[in-house]
Short mmCIF file of C-alpha atoms in Angstrom, two decimals:
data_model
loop_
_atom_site.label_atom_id
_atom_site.label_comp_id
_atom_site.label_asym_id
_atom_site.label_seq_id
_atom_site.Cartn_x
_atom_site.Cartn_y
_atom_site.Cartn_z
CA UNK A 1 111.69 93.31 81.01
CA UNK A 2 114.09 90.20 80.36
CA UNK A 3 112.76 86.40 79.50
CA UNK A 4 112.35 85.18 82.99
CA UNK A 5 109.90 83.88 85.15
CA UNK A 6 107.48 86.02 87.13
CA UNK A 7 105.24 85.49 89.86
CA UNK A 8 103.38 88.62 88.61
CA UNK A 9 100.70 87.59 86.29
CA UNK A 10 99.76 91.05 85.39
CA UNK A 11 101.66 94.17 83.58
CA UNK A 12 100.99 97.85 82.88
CA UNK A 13 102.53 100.91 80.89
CA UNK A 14 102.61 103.81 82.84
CA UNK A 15 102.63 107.52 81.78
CA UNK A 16 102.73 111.08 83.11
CA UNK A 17 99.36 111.46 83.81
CA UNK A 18 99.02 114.33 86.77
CA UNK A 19 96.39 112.56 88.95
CA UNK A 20 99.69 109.69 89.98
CA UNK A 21 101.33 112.02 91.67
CA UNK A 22 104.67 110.81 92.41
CA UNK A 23 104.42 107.65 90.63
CA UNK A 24 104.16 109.22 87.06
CA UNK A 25 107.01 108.71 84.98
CA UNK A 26 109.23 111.81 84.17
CA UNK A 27 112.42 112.19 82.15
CA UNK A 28 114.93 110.63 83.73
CA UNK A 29 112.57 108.78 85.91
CA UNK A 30 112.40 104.85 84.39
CA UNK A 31 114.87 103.77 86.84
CA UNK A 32 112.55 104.89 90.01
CA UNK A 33 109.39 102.48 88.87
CA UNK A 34 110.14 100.02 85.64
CA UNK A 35 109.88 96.21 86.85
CA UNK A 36 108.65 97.49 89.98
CA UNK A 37 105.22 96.27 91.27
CA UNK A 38 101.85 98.62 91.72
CA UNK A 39 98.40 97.77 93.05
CA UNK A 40 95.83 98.51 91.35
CA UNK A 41 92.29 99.28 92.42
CA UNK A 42 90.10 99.65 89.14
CA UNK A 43 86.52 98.97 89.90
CA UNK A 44 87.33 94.77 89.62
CA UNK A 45 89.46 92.77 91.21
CA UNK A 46 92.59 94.38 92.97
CA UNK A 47 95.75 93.38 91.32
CA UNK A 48 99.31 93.33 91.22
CA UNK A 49 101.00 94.32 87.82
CA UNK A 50 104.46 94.71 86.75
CA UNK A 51 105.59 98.45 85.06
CA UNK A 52 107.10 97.01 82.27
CA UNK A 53 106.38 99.75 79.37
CA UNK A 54 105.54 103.61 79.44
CA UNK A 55 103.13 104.92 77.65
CA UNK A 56 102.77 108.50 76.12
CA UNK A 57 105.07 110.50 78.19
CA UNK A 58 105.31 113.50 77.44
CA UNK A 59 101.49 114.25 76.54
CA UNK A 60 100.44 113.85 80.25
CA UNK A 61 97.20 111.82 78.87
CA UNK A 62 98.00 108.45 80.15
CA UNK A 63 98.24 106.99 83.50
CA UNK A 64 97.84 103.10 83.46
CA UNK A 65 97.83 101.36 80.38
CA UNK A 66 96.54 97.32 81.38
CA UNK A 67 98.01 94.85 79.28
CA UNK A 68 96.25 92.30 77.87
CA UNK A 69 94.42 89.87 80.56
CA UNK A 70 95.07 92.76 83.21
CA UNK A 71 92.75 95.06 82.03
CA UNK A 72 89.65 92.21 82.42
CA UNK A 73 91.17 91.38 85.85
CA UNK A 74 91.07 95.01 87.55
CA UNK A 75 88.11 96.46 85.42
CA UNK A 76 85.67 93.70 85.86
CA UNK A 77 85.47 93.04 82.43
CA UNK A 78 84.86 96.46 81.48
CA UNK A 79 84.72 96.64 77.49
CA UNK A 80 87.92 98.58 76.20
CA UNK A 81 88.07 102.33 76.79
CA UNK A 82 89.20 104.31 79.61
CA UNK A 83 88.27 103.74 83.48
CA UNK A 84 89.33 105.24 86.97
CA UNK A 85 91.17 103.06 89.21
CA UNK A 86 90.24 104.29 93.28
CA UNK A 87 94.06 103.54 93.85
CA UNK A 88 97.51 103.06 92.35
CA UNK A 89 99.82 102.48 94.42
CA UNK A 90 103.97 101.28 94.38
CA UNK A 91 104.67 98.47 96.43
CA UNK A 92 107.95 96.50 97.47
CA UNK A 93 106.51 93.47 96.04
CA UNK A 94 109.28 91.53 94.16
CA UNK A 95 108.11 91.01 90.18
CA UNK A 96 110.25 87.59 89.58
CA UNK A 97 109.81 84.16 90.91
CA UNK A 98 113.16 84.30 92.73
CA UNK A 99 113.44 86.22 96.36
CA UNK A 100 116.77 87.40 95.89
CA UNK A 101 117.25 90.79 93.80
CA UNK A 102 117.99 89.45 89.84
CA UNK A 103 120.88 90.97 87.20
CA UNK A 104 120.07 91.04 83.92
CA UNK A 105 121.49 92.28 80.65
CA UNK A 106 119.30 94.89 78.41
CA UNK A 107 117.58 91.91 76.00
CA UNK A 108 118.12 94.24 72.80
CA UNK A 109 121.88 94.80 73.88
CA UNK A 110 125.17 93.82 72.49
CA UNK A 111 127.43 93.62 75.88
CA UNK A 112 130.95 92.90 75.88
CA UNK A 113 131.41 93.97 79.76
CA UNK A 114 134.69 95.40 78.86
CA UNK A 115 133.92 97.99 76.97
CA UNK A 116 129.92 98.44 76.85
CA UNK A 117 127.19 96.87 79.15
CA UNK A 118 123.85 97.74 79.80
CA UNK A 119 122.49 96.14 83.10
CA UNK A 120 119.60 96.53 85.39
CA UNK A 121 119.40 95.28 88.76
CA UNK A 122 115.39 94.01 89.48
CA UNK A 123 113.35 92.18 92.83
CA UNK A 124 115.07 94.83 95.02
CA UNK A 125 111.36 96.77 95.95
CA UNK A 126 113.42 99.89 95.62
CA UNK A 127 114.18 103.15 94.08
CA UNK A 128 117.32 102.77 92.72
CA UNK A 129 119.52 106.22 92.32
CA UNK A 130 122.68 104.99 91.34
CA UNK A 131 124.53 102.17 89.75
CA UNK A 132 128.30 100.83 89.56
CA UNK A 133 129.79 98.17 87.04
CA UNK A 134 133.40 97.36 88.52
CA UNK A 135 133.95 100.89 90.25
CA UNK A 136 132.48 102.54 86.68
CA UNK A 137 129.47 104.79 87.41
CA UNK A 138 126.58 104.21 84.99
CA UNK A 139 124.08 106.31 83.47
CA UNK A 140 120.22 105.45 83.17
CA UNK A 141 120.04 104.08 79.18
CA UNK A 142 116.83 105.82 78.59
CA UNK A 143 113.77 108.62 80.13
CA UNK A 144 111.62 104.91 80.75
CA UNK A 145 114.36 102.25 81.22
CA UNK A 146 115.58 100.34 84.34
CA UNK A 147 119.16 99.60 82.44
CA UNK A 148 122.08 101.50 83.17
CA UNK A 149 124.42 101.82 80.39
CA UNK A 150 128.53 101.63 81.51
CA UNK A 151 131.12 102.40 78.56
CA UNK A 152 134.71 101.55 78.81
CA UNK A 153 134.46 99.98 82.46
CA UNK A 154 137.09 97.41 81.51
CA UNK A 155 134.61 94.64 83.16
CA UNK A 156 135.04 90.57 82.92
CA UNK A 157 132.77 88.27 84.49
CA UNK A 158 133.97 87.97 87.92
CA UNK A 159 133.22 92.28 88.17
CA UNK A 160 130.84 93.33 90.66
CA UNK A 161 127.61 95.20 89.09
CA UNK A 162 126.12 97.52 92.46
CA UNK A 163 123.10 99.22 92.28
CA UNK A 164 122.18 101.76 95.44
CA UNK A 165 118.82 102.83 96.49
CA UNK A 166 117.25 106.00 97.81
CA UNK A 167 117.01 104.41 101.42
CA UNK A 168 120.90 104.02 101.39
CA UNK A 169 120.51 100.17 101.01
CA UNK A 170 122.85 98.28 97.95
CA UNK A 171 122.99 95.06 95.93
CA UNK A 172 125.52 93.58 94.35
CA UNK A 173 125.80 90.71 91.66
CA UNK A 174 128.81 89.39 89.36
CA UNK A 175 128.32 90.05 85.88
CA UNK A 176 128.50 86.62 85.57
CA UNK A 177 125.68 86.22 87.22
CA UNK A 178 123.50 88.13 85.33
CA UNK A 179 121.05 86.71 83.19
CA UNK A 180 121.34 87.61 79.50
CA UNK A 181 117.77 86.86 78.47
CA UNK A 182 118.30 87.94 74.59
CA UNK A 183 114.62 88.33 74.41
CA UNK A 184 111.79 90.43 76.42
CA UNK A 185 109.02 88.60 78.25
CA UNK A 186 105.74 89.48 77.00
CA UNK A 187 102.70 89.63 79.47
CA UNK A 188 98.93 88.79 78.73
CA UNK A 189 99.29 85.57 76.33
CA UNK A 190 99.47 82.59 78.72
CA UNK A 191 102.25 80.94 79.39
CA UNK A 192 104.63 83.52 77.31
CA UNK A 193 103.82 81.62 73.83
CA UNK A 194 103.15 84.89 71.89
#
């Protein structure tokens, strides 16, 4: 997740666990829930938290992993182990302070826009299925990513990055602006000074 601000205090890894049903993370599947907002129920205090990181997939042993402060906030102050939330559930919350759906660059990426970009379009509340940089169609960069990667789309600033979601709805943004954080945020160590 890019160097922003949130207005989600909380974040989680998610995994493939069986028991989240269609929430679990699957190849090809980052795209549907990273930087999206779930509610958890854990036996403390419900809260929001931000997917942010996966967490084992492929081993199916994993469901939510709370970062940091999270995990006192929804277990109660459970010492460290493993617990049962009563509910997970995806909402349409938005994750950043801002109302309006954000662009950012991959932090970890070197983008030139004319050649190579990697971009992810977050705040929309939605599944995204598909993505366009400047008519270009992109590919999800990773299994448990929310960046699409675009090669050779011959973009400048002034191209439109679209992103469509499963409900037919789209949002579009300039590449220039996007935010290109050139760091990730990091959840669970107040006020981001880890």
């Amino acid at each position: 997740m890019p160097k922003t601000s949130y207005r989600v205090k909380y974040a989680i890894a998610l995994g493939d666990m069986a028991a989240l049903g269609n929430i679990a993370l699957a190849p090809n599947k980052g795209a549907d829930v990273c930087g999206r907002v779930l509610e958890l129920n854990c036996g403390g205090e419900k809260i929001d938290a931000v997917v942010a990181s996966s967490c084992n997939i492929g081993a199916g042993n994993c469901g939510v992993d709370l970062v940091g402060d999270a995990w006192d906030k929804a277990t109660g102050g459970k010492p460290p182990g493993v617990v049962y939330c009563s509910s997970v559930a995806l909402t349409e919350k938005k994750s950043m302070s801002t109302n309006d759906v954000v662009c950012a660059a991959r932090p970890d990426s070197t983008n030139n826009y004319y050649y190579y970009a990697s971009l992810a379009m977050f705040n929309t509340g939605k599944r995204i299925v598909k993505a366009t940089l400047n008519g270009v169609a992109g590919v999800p960069n990773s299994n448990n990513s929310p960046y699409w990667s675009f090669s050779n789309s011959r973009a400048s600033s002034l191209s439109k990055f679209t992103v469509h979601t499963d409900n037919g709805e789209s949002y579009s943004k300039q590449v220039g602006d996007c935010i290109d954080p050139k760091a990730v945020y990091i959840w669970g160590c107040g006020n981001n000074s880890c």
